[in-house]
Amino acid sequence: MKSIKKTLRKLALMCLMGSFFLISIDSIAQRHGGGGHRAGGGAAKVSRPGSGGSGIKRSTTSTRPATNNKVTRPSTNSKIGDKTVNNRNTNTVNRNNVGNRNNNISGNTVNRNRNNVNINVNNSVHVRNNRNTVVRPGVRPYARPPYRYGGYRYNCYHPYYPRPYHPFYWGPVWHPWGFFVATLAVTAIVVSVESTQYHYDQGVWYTSSSGGYTAVPAPVGGTVNNIPSGAETVNTGTVNNYYYGGTYYEKDGSSYKVVPPTAGTLVDNLPEGGEEVTIGDAKYVKFGETYYQPVQVDGKNKYEVVDVQEDK
């Protein structure tokens, strides 16, 4: 009887231990996804990220920055939004052609070509002022017969030597007749000649005009203390004159007086403002009523003041 009780006790203890063992195994299986019972029946595998199951999968071909896959960036000619990004190469940037210095600057363009000084020039000014166009007669008789045409005699000491008229440019401070300036330099002085006021500055004579001053022919009788150092000494046959920019000066004590040209006087150059006129077979350069004939003396081109007389 006692042995039967012992045997029953052993069996009960073994059953208790077996139940405990089965409960432990089931709990472990549930923790590791291994066959626990869930709603819906059956044992379902739960695939976690990174596992080899059929749950949530990560794409092994997804593109990440800085991976071996190419990351496409906007090219230099691609469109960003609606704007096209042109090449940003510094060698192709167009800076309004500044590098070529080919800007078209209109307005008061200054042409300093000595043969074409036409800057703000009114070429009719010299026609309205004839004070210095009266030619003084030559002091020597003419050995050459005059050139006759149209009822006039054109007397010169030298033969006619044709060539084109090219005006001469005396430098940046000199202005041709008709040139307009808004202001004068502080070196300009006022000279009165027969109740008319003139302004003189470095060999150029001006009269007041609307909004400024206009260069005009020098008035005969106008006296100044100084003339430009570039004045040319010319001989009239009796005295020396000083020629600069189309104006003749004669020494008068310590001053210089504007005088009309003397027939036969030779000068190297003529200023802007002359008119090339054809008289018969000859071409003269005319300033007001003064005619210059192109001649050649000792192989040098010059102009001679012509003595024009009515042929009676």
PDB file of C-alpha atoms in Angstrom:
ATOM      1  CA  MET A   1       0.000   0.000   0.000  1.00  0.00           C
ATOM      2  CA  LYS A   2       2.797   2.369   0.933  1.00  0.00           C
ATOM      3  CA  SER A   3       4.609   1.639  -2.289  1.00  0.00           C
ATOM      4  CA  ILE A   4       1.476   2.522  -4.261  1.00  0.00           C
ATOM      5  CA  LYS A   5       1.264   5.903  -2.521  1.00  0.00           C
ATOM      6  CA  LYS A   6       4.897   6.600  -3.244  1.00  0.00           C
ATOM      7  CA  THR A   7       4.350   5.738  -6.849  1.00  0.00           C
ATOM      8  CA  LEU A   8       1.320   8.082  -7.086  1.00  0.00           C
ATOM      9  CA  ARG A   9       3.289  10.884  -5.489  1.00  0.00           C
ATOM     10  CA  LYS A  10       6.082  10.433  -8.000  1.00  0.00           C
ATOM     11  CA  LEU A  11       3.632  10.507 -10.878  1.00  0.00           C
ATOM     12  CA  ALA A  12       1.923  13.648  -9.571  1.00  0.00           C
ATOM     13  CA  LEU A  13       5.290  15.366  -9.120  1.00  0.00           C
ATOM     14  CA  MET A  14       6.338  14.336 -12.638  1.00  0.00           C
ATOM     15  CA  CYS A  15       3.079  15.684 -14.102  1.00  0.00           C
ATOM     16  CA  LEU A  16       3.511  18.936 -12.242  1.00  0.00           C
ATOM     17  CA  MET A  17       7.063  19.328 -13.498  1.00  0.00           C
ATOM     18  CA  GLY A  18       5.982  18.419 -17.042  1.00  0.00           C
ATOM     19  CA  SER A  19       3.243  21.062 -17.040  1.00  0.00           C
ATOM     20  CA  PHE A  20       5.693  23.658 -15.774  1.00  0.00           C
ATOM     21  CA  PHE A  21       8.128  22.585 -18.489  1.00  0.00           C
ATOM     22  CA  LEU A  22       5.493  22.908 -21.241  1.00  0.00           C
ATOM     23  CA  ILE A  23       4.405  26.338 -20.010  1.00  0.00           C
ATOM     24  CA  SER A  24       8.009  27.552 -20.109  1.00  0.00           C
ATOM     25  CA  ILE A  25       8.534  26.254 -23.624  1.00  0.00           C
ATOM     26  CA  ASP A  26       5.341  27.939 -24.865  1.00  0.00           C
ATOM     27  CA  SER A  27       6.268  31.272 -23.411  1.00  0.00           C
ATOM     28  CA  ILE A  28       9.673  31.082 -24.985  1.00  0.00           C
ATOM     29  CA  ALA A  29       8.151  30.216 -28.332  1.00  0.00           C
ATOM     30  CA  GLN A  30       5.824  33.178 -28.192  1.00  0.00           C
ATOM     31  CA  ARG A  31       8.705  35.528 -27.473  1.00  0.00           C
ATOM     32  CA  HIS A  32      10.671  34.306 -30.475  1.00  0.00           C
ATOM     33  CA  GLY A  33       7.746  34.024 -32.895  1.00  0.00           C
ATOM     34  CA  GLY A  34       7.814  30.323 -32.764  1.00  0.00           C
ATOM     35  CA  GLY A  35       4.287  28.930 -32.834  1.00  0.00           C
ATOM     36  CA  GLY A  36       2.314  30.761 -30.140  1.00  0.00           C
ATOM     37  CA  HIS A  37      -1.498  30.780 -30.651  1.00  0.00           C
ATOM     38  CA  ARG A  38      -3.036  34.062 -31.894  1.00  0.00           C
ATOM     39  CA  ALA A  39      -6.453  35.181 -32.989  1.00  0.00           C
ATOM     40  CA  GLY A  40      -7.372  33.909 -36.429  1.00  0.00           C
ATOM     41  CA  GLY A  41      -5.892  30.495 -35.768  1.00  0.00           C
ATOM     42  CA  GLY A  42      -2.704  28.953 -36.936  1.00  0.00           C
ATOM     43  CA  ALA A  43       0.804  29.958 -36.221  1.00  0.00           C
ATOM     44  CA  ALA A  44       1.648  33.139 -38.220  1.00  0.00           C
ATOM     45  CA  LYS A  45       5.152  34.278 -38.849  1.00  0.00           C
ATOM     46  CA  VAL A  46       5.789  37.980 -38.137  1.00  0.00           C
ATOM     47  CA  SER A  47       8.580  39.386 -40.273  1.00  0.00           C
ATOM     48  CA  ARG A  48      10.360  42.257 -38.596  1.00  0.00           C
ATOM     49  CA  PRO A  49      12.446  44.859 -40.527  1.00  0.00           C
ATOM     50  CA  GLY A  50      15.710  43.349 -41.476  1.00  0.00           C
ATOM     51  CA  SER A  51      14.536  39.794 -41.217  1.00  0.00           C
ATOM     52  CA  GLY A  52      14.254  37.335 -44.057  1.00  0.00           C
ATOM     53  CA  GLY A  53      10.474  36.913 -43.745  1.00  0.00           C
ATOM     54  CA  SER A  54       7.707  38.231 -45.982  1.00  0.00           C
ATOM     55  CA  GLY A  55       6.793  41.196 -43.779  1.00  0.00           C
ATOM     56  CA  ILE A  56       7.965  44.768 -44.362  1.00  0.00           C
ATOM     57  CA  LYS A  57      10.842  44.645 -46.843  1.00  0.00           C
ATOM     58  CA  ARG A  58      13.508  47.193 -47.505  1.00  0.00           C
ATOM     59  CA  SER A  59      14.459  47.738 -51.125  1.00  0.00           C
ATOM     60  CA  THR A  60      17.991  46.694 -51.703  1.00  0.00           C
ATOM     61  CA  THR A  61      18.153  48.958 -54.809  1.00  0.00           C
ATOM     62  CA  SER A  62      16.945  52.195 -53.243  1.00  0.00           C
ATOM     63  CA  THR A  63      19.043  55.284 -54.139  1.00  0.00           C
ATOM     64  CA  ARG A  64      20.679  57.170 -51.335  1.00  0.00           C
ATOM     65  CA  PRO A  65      22.892  60.251 -51.652  1.00  0.00           C
ATOM     66  CA  ALA A  66      26.593  59.523 -51.568  1.00  0.00           C
ATOM     67  CA  THR A  67      26.020  55.875 -52.611  1.00  0.00           C
ATOM     68  CA  ASN A  68      27.333  54.245 -55.705  1.00  0.00           C
ATOM     69  CA  ASN A  69      24.170  55.206 -57.559  1.00  0.00           C
ATOM     70  CA  LYS A  70      24.390  58.442 -59.611  1.00  0.00           C
ATOM     71  CA  VAL A  71      22.792  61.488 -58.092  1.00  0.00           C
ATOM     72  CA  THR A  72      21.586  63.762 -60.922  1.00  0.00           C
ATOM     73  CA  ARG A  73      22.311  67.452 -60.367  1.00  0.00           C
ATOM     74  CA  PRO A  74      21.084  70.337 -62.543  1.00  0.00           C
ATOM     75  CA  SER A  75      23.391  70.670 -65.506  1.00  0.00           C
ATOM     76  CA  THR A  76      24.616  74.026 -66.668  1.00  0.00           C
ATOM     77  CA  ASN A  77      21.986  74.082 -69.392  1.00  0.00           C
ATOM     78  CA  SER A  78      19.134  72.451 -67.443  1.00  0.00           C
ATOM     79  CA  LYS A  79      15.940  74.211 -66.469  1.00  0.00           C
ATOM     80  CA  ILE A  80      15.362  75.021 -62.815  1.00  0.00           C
ATOM     81  CA  GLY A  81      11.716  75.771 -62.465  1.00  0.00           C
ATOM     82  CA  ASP A  82      10.914  77.779 -65.574  1.00  0.00           C
ATOM     83  CA  LYS A  83      14.259  79.468 -65.812  1.00  0.00           C
ATOM     84  CA  THR A  84      17.059  78.201 -67.940  1.00  0.00           C
ATOM     85  CA  VAL A  85      20.418  78.286 -66.238  1.00  0.00           C
ATOM     86  CA  ASN A  86      22.974  79.195 -68.876  1.00  0.00           C
ATOM     87  CA  ASN A  87      26.587  78.262 -68.725  1.00  0.00           C
ATOM     88  CA  ARG A  88      28.236  79.843 -65.745  1.00  0.00           C
ATOM     89  CA  ASN A  89      31.630  79.696 -67.307  1.00  0.00           C
ATOM     90  CA  THR A  90      33.255  83.013 -66.548  1.00  0.00           C
ATOM     91  CA  ASN A  91      34.666  83.111 -70.057  1.00  0.00           C
ATOM     92  CA  THR A  92      31.197  83.254 -71.582  1.00  0.00           C
ATOM     93  CA  VAL A  93      29.564  85.821 -69.346  1.00  0.00           C
ATOM     94  CA  ASN A  94      28.394  88.741 -71.482  1.00  0.00           C
ATOM     95  CA  ARG A  95      29.045  91.915 -69.587  1.00  0.00           C
ATOM     96  CA  ASN A  96      27.360  94.204 -72.109  1.00  0.00           C
ATOM     97  CA  ASN A  97      30.419  94.043 -74.309  1.00  0.00           C
ATOM     98  CA  VAL A  98      32.498  95.945 -71.781  1.00  0.00           C
ATOM     99  CA  GLY A  99      35.477  93.776 -72.570  1.00  0.00           C
ATOM    100  CA  ASN A 100      35.334  94.846 -76.198  1.00  0.00           C
ATOM    101  CA  ARG A 101      35.040  98.532 -75.308  1.00  0.00           C
ATOM    102  CA  ASN A 102      32.616  98.878 -78.181  1.00  0.00           C
ATOM    103  CA  ASN A 103      30.040 101.016 -76.440  1.00  0.00           C
ATOM    104  CA  ASN A 104      28.185 103.408 -78.632  1.00  0.00           C
ATOM    105  CA  ILE A 105      28.410 106.727 -76.790  1.00  0.00           C
ATOM    106  CA  SER A 106      26.319 109.237 -78.545  1.00  0.00           C
ATOM    107  CA  GLY A 107      25.965 112.906 -77.755  1.00  0.00           C
ATOM    108  CA  ASN A 108      28.810 115.371 -77.877  1.00  0.00           C
ATOM    109  CA  THR A 109      31.346 113.253 -79.685  1.00  0.00           C
ATOM    110  CA  VAL A 110      34.629 115.170 -79.944  1.00  0.00           C
ATOM    111  CA  ASN A 111      36.454 114.632 -83.193  1.00  0.00           C
ATOM    112  CA  ARG A 112      39.967 116.015 -82.777  1.00  0.00           C
ATOM    113  CA  ASN A 113      41.104 115.146 -86.275  1.00  0.00           C
ATOM    114  CA  ARG A 114      43.166 118.149 -87.330  1.00  0.00           C
ATOM    115  CA  ASN A 115      41.644 117.959 -90.799  1.00  0.00           C
ATOM    116  CA  ASN A 116      38.061 117.830 -89.645  1.00  0.00           C
ATOM    117  CA  VAL A 117      37.346 119.976 -86.604  1.00  0.00           C
ATOM    118  CA  ASN A 118      33.578 120.229 -86.784  1.00  0.00           C
ATOM    119  CA  ILE A 119      32.494 120.291 -83.139  1.00  0.00           C
ATOM    120  CA  ASN A 120      29.480 122.455 -82.307  1.00  0.00           C
ATOM    121  CA  VAL A 121      30.534 124.723 -85.148  1.00  0.00           C
ATOM    122  CA  ASN A 122      28.324 127.265 -86.839  1.00  0.00           C
ATOM    123  CA  ASN A 123      30.129 127.747 -90.131  1.00  0.00           C
ATOM    124  CA  SER A 124      28.136 130.853 -91.009  1.00  0.00           C
ATOM    125  CA  VAL A 125      29.599 132.954 -88.197  1.00  0.00           C
ATOM    126  CA  HIS A 126      32.612 134.116 -90.194  1.00  0.00           C
ATOM    127  CA  VAL A 127      30.369 135.301 -93.015  1.00  0.00           C
ATOM    128  CA  ARG A 128      28.524 137.734 -90.750  1.00  0.00           C
ATOM    129  CA  ASN A 129      31.693 139.308 -89.405  1.00  0.00           C
ATOM    130  CA  ASN A 130      33.812 140.850 -92.177  1.00  0.00           C
ATOM    131  CA  ARG A 131      35.902 143.208 -90.075  1.00  0.00           C
ATOM    132  CA  ASN A 132      39.106 141.316 -90.831  1.00  0.00           C
ATOM    133  CA  THR A 133      38.375 140.414 -94.463  1.00  0.00           C
ATOM    134  CA  VAL A 134      39.514 143.701 -95.980  1.00  0.00           C
ATOM    135  CA  VAL A 135      42.914 142.992 -97.516  1.00  0.00           C
ATOM    136  CA  ARG A 136      45.590 145.618 -97.350  1.00  0.00           C
ATOM    137  CA  PRO A 137      47.305 146.070-100.745  1.00  0.00           C
ATOM    138  CA  GLY A 138      50.789 144.680-101.258  1.00  0.00           C
ATOM    139  CA  VAL A 139      53.715 147.086-101.025  1.00  0.00           C
ATOM    140  CA  ARG A 140      55.606 145.667-103.991  1.00  0.00           C
ATOM    141  CA  PRO A 141      54.465 145.762-107.612  1.00  0.00           C
ATOM    142  CA  TYR A 142      53.379 142.477-109.157  1.00  0.00           C
ATOM    143  CA  ALA A 143      55.791 141.071-111.726  1.00  0.00           C
ATOM    144  CA  ARG A 144      53.223 138.509-112.800  1.00  0.00           C
ATOM    145  CA  PRO A 145      50.111 139.451-114.770  1.00  0.00           C
ATOM    146  CA  PRO A 146      46.871 139.003-112.791  1.00  0.00           C
ATOM    147  CA  TYR A 147      44.485 136.150-113.372  1.00  0.00           C
ATOM    148  CA  ARG A 148      41.337 137.672-114.861  1.00  0.00           C
ATOM    149  CA  TYR A 149      37.913 136.131-114.507  1.00  0.00           C
ATOM    150  CA  GLY A 150      34.368 137.390-114.141  1.00  0.00           C
ATOM    151  CA  GLY A 151      35.296 141.067-114.208  1.00  0.00           C
ATOM    152  CA  TYR A 152      37.977 140.776-111.460  1.00  0.00           C
ATOM    153  CA  ARG A 153      41.769 140.646-111.323  1.00  0.00           C
ATOM    154  CA  TYR A 154      43.427 138.174-108.947  1.00  0.00           C
ATOM    155  CA  ASN A 155      46.992 139.318-108.200  1.00  0.00           C
ATOM    156  CA  CYS A 156      49.639 137.029-106.652  1.00  0.00           C
ATOM    157  CA  TYR A 157      53.429 137.041-106.483  1.00  0.00           C
ATOM    158  CA  HIS A 158      53.678 133.263-106.920  1.00  0.00           C
ATOM    159  CA  PRO A 159      52.151 130.932-109.518  1.00  0.00           C
ATOM    160  CA  TYR A 160      49.051 128.925-108.734  1.00  0.00           C
ATOM    161  CA  TYR A 161      49.814 125.432-107.365  1.00  0.00           C
ATOM    162  CA  PRO A 162      46.592 123.406-107.013  1.00  0.00           C
ATOM    163  CA  ARG A 163      46.021 121.136-104.033  1.00  0.00           C
ATOM    164  CA  PRO A 164      43.073 120.255-101.753  1.00  0.00           C
ATOM    165  CA  TYR A 165      42.234 122.467 -98.792  1.00  0.00           C
ATOM    166  CA  HIS A 166      42.950 120.765 -95.460  1.00  0.00           C
ATOM    167  CA  PRO A 167      42.136 122.845 -92.358  1.00  0.00           C
ATOM    168  CA  PHE A 168      44.807 122.966 -89.669  1.00  0.00           C
ATOM    169  CA  TYR A 169      44.242 122.235 -85.977  1.00  0.00           C
ATOM    170  CA  TRP A 170      46.176 124.439 -83.542  1.00  0.00           C
ATOM    171  CA  GLY A 171      45.642 122.333 -80.426  1.00  0.00           C
ATOM    172  CA  PRO A 172      43.063 121.705 -77.672  1.00  0.00           C
ATOM    173  CA  VAL A 173      42.807 125.319 -76.475  1.00  0.00           C
ATOM    174  CA  TRP A 174      42.140 126.644 -79.965  1.00  0.00           C
ATOM    175  CA  HIS A 175      38.624 126.612 -81.434  1.00  0.00           C
ATOM    176  CA  PRO A 176      37.504 127.346 -84.996  1.00  0.00           C
ATOM    177  CA  TRP A 177      35.082 130.159 -85.795  1.00  0.00           C
ATOM    178  CA  GLY A 178      31.577 129.190 -84.848  1.00  0.00           C
ATOM    179  CA  PHE A 179      32.609 126.901 -81.971  1.00  0.00           C
ATOM    180  CA  PHE A 180      30.272 127.227 -78.956  1.00  0.00           C
ATOM    181  CA  VAL A 181      31.327 126.877 -75.316  1.00  0.00           C
ATOM    182  CA  ALA A 182      29.146 127.174 -72.221  1.00  0.00           C
ATOM    183  CA  THR A 183      31.869 128.741 -70.054  1.00  0.00           C
ATOM    184  CA  LEU A 184      35.254 130.380 -70.514  1.00  0.00           C
ATOM    185  CA  ALA A 185      38.504 129.738 -68.702  1.00  0.00           C
ATOM    186  CA  VAL A 186      39.579 132.046 -65.891  1.00  0.00           C
ATOM    187  CA  THR A 187      42.374 133.280 -68.169  1.00  0.00           C
ATOM    188  CA  ALA A 188      39.872 134.930 -70.551  1.00  0.00           C
ATOM    189  CA  ILE A 189      39.885 138.748 -70.672  1.00  0.00           C
ATOM    190  CA  VAL A 190      37.342 141.286 -71.938  1.00  0.00           C
ATOM    191  CA  VAL A 191      38.385 143.461 -74.898  1.00  0.00           C
ATOM    192  CA  SER A 192      36.202 146.319 -76.182  1.00  0.00           C
ATOM    193  CA  VAL A 193      36.415 147.245 -79.865  1.00  0.00           C
ATOM    194  CA  GLU A 194      34.190 150.091 -81.114  1.00  0.00           C
ATOM    195  CA  SER A 195      31.667 149.666 -78.300  1.00  0.00           C
ATOM    196  CA  THR A 196      31.490 145.902 -78.838  1.00  0.00           C
ATOM    197  CA  GLN A 197      32.653 143.548 -76.107  1.00  0.00           C
ATOM    198  CA  TYR A 198      34.765 140.523 -76.967  1.00  0.00           C
ATOM    199  CA  HIS A 199      36.311 137.835 -74.822  1.00  0.00           C
ATOM    200  CA  TYR A 200      39.861 136.764 -75.628  1.00  0.00           C
ATOM    201  CA  ASP A 201      41.571 133.602 -74.419  1.00  0.00           C
ATOM    202  CA  GLN A 202      44.800 132.057 -75.742  1.00  0.00           C
ATOM    203  CA  GLY A 203      44.448 133.198 -79.333  1.00  0.00           C
ATOM    204  CA  VAL A 204      40.677 132.697 -79.634  1.00  0.00           C
ATOM    205  CA  TRP A 205      38.103 135.485 -79.711  1.00  0.00           C
ATOM    206  CA  TYR A 206      34.528 135.020 -78.464  1.00  0.00           C
ATOM    207  CA  THR A 207      31.290 136.967 -78.318  1.00  0.00           C
ATOM    208  CA  SER A 208      28.483 136.324 -75.846  1.00  0.00           C
ATOM    209  CA  SER A 209      25.645 134.216 -77.193  1.00  0.00           C
ATOM    210  CA  SER A 210      22.589 132.525 -75.745  1.00  0.00           C
ATOM    211  CA  GLY A 211      23.749 130.236 -72.968  1.00  0.00           C
ATOM    212  CA  GLY A 212      27.468 130.705 -73.553  1.00  0.00           C
ATOM    213  CA  TYR A 213      30.088 132.052 -75.959  1.00  0.00           C
ATOM    214  CA  THR A 214      30.828 131.592 -79.667  1.00  0.00           C
ATOM    215  CA  ALA A 215      34.262 131.788 -81.292  1.00  0.00           C
ATOM    216  CA  VAL A 216      34.404 134.516 -83.959  1.00  0.00           C
ATOM    217  CA  PRO A 217      37.000 136.102 -86.262  1.00  0.00           C
ATOM    218  CA  ALA A 218      39.284 138.455 -84.371  1.00  0.00           C
ATOM    219  CA  PRO A 219      38.089 142.084 -84.645  1.00  0.00           C
ATOM    220  CA  VAL A 220      40.525 144.423 -86.382  1.00  0.00           C
ATOM    221  CA  GLY A 221      41.825 146.896 -83.790  1.00  0.00           C
ATOM    222  CA  GLY A 222      41.507 144.524 -80.855  1.00  0.00           C
ATOM    223  CA  THR A 223      44.588 144.810 -78.633  1.00  0.00           C
ATOM    224  CA  VAL A 224      45.965 142.216 -76.216  1.00  0.00           C
ATOM    225  CA  ASN A 225      49.119 141.969 -74.141  1.00  0.00           C
ATOM    226  CA  ASN A 226      49.978 138.397 -75.104  1.00  0.00           C
ATOM    227  CA  ILE A 227      49.539 136.077 -78.054  1.00  0.00           C
ATOM    228  CA  PRO A 228      50.128 132.293 -78.130  1.00  0.00           C
ATOM    229  CA  SER A 229      53.740 131.132 -78.259  1.00  0.00           C
ATOM    230  CA  GLY A 230      52.885 129.088 -81.351  1.00  0.00           C
ATOM    231  CA  ALA A 231      52.218 132.188 -83.450  1.00  0.00           C
ATOM    232  CA  GLU A 232      54.021 132.162 -86.805  1.00  0.00           C
ATOM    233  CA  THR A 233      56.114 135.158 -87.876  1.00  0.00           C
ATOM    234  CA  VAL A 234      55.192 136.266 -91.401  1.00  0.00           C
ATOM    235  CA  ASN A 235      56.596 139.112 -93.495  1.00  0.00           C
ATOM    236  CA  THR A 236      54.256 141.537 -95.195  1.00  0.00           C
ATOM    237  CA  GLY A 237      56.990 143.234 -97.214  1.00  0.00           C
ATOM    238  CA  THR A 238      57.476 146.073 -94.748  1.00  0.00           C
ATOM    239  CA  VAL A 239      56.901 144.733 -91.218  1.00  0.00           C
ATOM    240  CA  ASN A 240      56.495 141.384 -89.549  1.00  0.00           C
ATOM    241  CA  ASN A 241      53.088 140.134 -88.551  1.00  0.00           C
ATOM    242  CA  TYR A 242      52.315 137.309 -86.157  1.00  0.00           C
ATOM    243  CA  TYR A 243      49.890 134.749 -87.488  1.00  0.00           C
ATOM    244  CA  TYR A 244      47.888 132.331 -85.348  1.00  0.00           C
ATOM    245  CA  GLY A 245      44.636 130.494 -86.054  1.00  0.00           C
ATOM    246  CA  GLY A 246      43.768 132.677 -89.059  1.00  0.00           C
ATOM    247  CA  THR A 247      44.416 135.961 -87.224  1.00  0.00           C
ATOM    248  CA  TYR A 248      47.155 138.501 -87.935  1.00  0.00           C
ATOM    249  CA  TYR A 249      48.734 140.550 -85.121  1.00  0.00           C
ATOM    250  CA  GLU A 250      51.114 143.456 -85.374  1.00  0.00           C
ATOM    251  CA  LYS A 251      53.409 144.613 -82.585  1.00  0.00           C
ATOM    252  CA  ASP A 252      52.168 147.870 -81.048  1.00  0.00           C
ATOM    253  CA  GLY A 253      54.545 148.933 -78.285  1.00  0.00           C
ATOM    254  CA  SER A 254      54.247 146.268 -75.610  1.00  0.00           C
ATOM    255  CA  SER A 255      50.950 144.980 -76.991  1.00  0.00           C
ATOM    256  CA  TYR A 256      49.690 143.173 -80.067  1.00  0.00           C
ATOM    257  CA  LYS A 257      46.984 144.613 -82.295  1.00  0.00           C
ATOM    258  CA  VAL A 258      44.760 142.663 -84.645  1.00  0.00           C
ATOM    259  CA  VAL A 259      45.303 143.810 -88.258  1.00  0.00           C
ATOM    260  CA  PRO A 260      43.794 142.753 -91.613  1.00  0.00           C
ATOM    261  CA  PRO A 261      45.910 140.496 -93.842  1.00  0.00           C
ATOM    262  CA  THR A 262      48.302 142.085 -96.326  1.00  0.00           C
ATOM    263  CA  ALA A 263      48.198 140.939 -99.964  1.00  0.00           C
ATOM    264  CA  GLY A 264      51.168 138.739-100.825  1.00  0.00           C
ATOM    265  CA  THR A 265      51.619 137.419 -97.258  1.00  0.00           C
ATOM    266  CA  LEU A 266      52.478 133.722 -97.140  1.00  0.00           C
ATOM    267  CA  VAL A 267      51.186 131.401 -94.409  1.00  0.00           C
ATOM    268  CA  ASP A 268      51.682 127.686 -93.885  1.00  0.00           C
ATOM    269  CA  ASN A 269      48.189 126.737 -92.765  1.00  0.00           C
ATOM    270  CA  LEU A 270      44.568 127.846 -92.835  1.00  0.00           C
ATOM    271  CA  PRO A 271      41.975 127.199 -90.126  1.00  0.00           C
ATOM    272  CA  GLU A 272      38.602 125.490 -90.221  1.00  0.00           C
ATOM    273  CA  GLY A 273      35.814 127.614 -91.690  1.00  0.00           C
ATOM    274  CA  GLY A 274      37.189 128.383 -95.135  1.00  0.00           C
ATOM    275  CA  GLU A 275      35.204 127.817 -98.306  1.00  0.00           C
ATOM    276  CA  GLU A 276      36.913 126.265-101.314  1.00  0.00           C
ATOM    277  CA  VAL A 277      35.665 128.186-104.359  1.00  0.00           C
ATOM    278  CA  THR A 278      36.366 127.716-108.043  1.00  0.00           C
ATOM    279  CA  ILE A 279      37.261 130.839-110.012  1.00  0.00           C
ATOM    280  CA  GLY A 280      37.614 129.888-113.659  1.00  0.00           C
ATOM    281  CA  ASP A 281      40.429 127.374-113.801  1.00  0.00           C
ATOM    282  CA  ALA A 282      41.670 128.066-110.275  1.00  0.00           C
ATOM    283  CA  LYS A 283      40.502 127.056-106.807  1.00  0.00           C
ATOM    284  CA  TYR A 284      40.861 129.459-103.913  1.00  0.00           C
ATOM    285  CA  VAL A 285      40.060 129.206-100.223  1.00  0.00           C
ATOM    286  CA  LYS A 286      37.795 132.046 -99.160  1.00  0.00           C
ATOM    287  CA  PHE A 287      37.292 133.499 -95.662  1.00  0.00           C
ATOM    288  CA  GLY A 288      34.647 136.206 -95.767  1.00  0.00           C
ATOM    289  CA  GLU A 289      35.983 138.379 -98.588  1.00  0.00           C
ATOM    290  CA  THR A 290      39.605 137.260 -98.241  1.00  0.00           C
ATOM    291  CA  TYR A 291      40.951 134.851-100.869  1.00  0.00           C
ATOM    292  CA  TYR A 292      43.942 132.569-100.422  1.00  0.00           C
ATOM    293  CA  GLN A 293      45.716 130.988-103.381  1.00  0.00           C
ATOM    294  CA  PRO A 294      47.591 127.676-102.879  1.00  0.00           C
ATOM    295  CA  VAL A 295      51.221 128.104-103.940  1.00  0.00           C
ATOM    296  CA  GLN A 296      54.527 126.330-103.532  1.00  0.00           C
ATOM    297  CA  VAL A 297      57.659 128.198-102.389  1.00  0.00           C
ATOM    298  CA  ASP A 298      61.048 126.484-102.166  1.00  0.00           C
ATOM    299  CA  GLY A 299      59.307 123.120-102.367  1.00  0.00           C
ATOM    300  CA  LYS A 300      56.949 123.887 -99.453  1.00  0.00           C
ATOM    301  CA  ASN A 301      53.182 124.177 -99.699  1.00  0.00           C
ATOM    302  CA  LYS A 302      51.856 127.545 -98.601  1.00  0.00           C
ATOM    303  CA  TYR A 303      48.917 129.919 -99.068  1.00  0.00           C
ATOM    304  CA  GLU A 304      49.242 133.451-100.401  1.00  0.00           C
ATOM    305  CA  VAL A 305      46.825 136.277 -99.637  1.00  0.00           C
ATOM    306  CA  VAL A 306      45.307 137.360-102.971  1.00  0.00           C
ATOM    307  CA  ASP A 307      44.779 140.985-103.981  1.00  0.00           C
ATOM    308  CA  VAL A 308      41.346 141.020-105.658  1.00  0.00           C
ATOM    309  CA  GLN A 309      40.501 144.113-107.694  1.00  0.00           C
ATOM    310  CA  GLU A 310      37.598 144.932-109.908  1.00  0.00           C
ATOM    311  CA  ASP A 311      38.660 144.874-113.552  1.00  0.00           C
ATOM    312  CA  LYS A 312      37.901 148.303-114.954  1.00  0.00           C
TER     313      LYS A 312
END
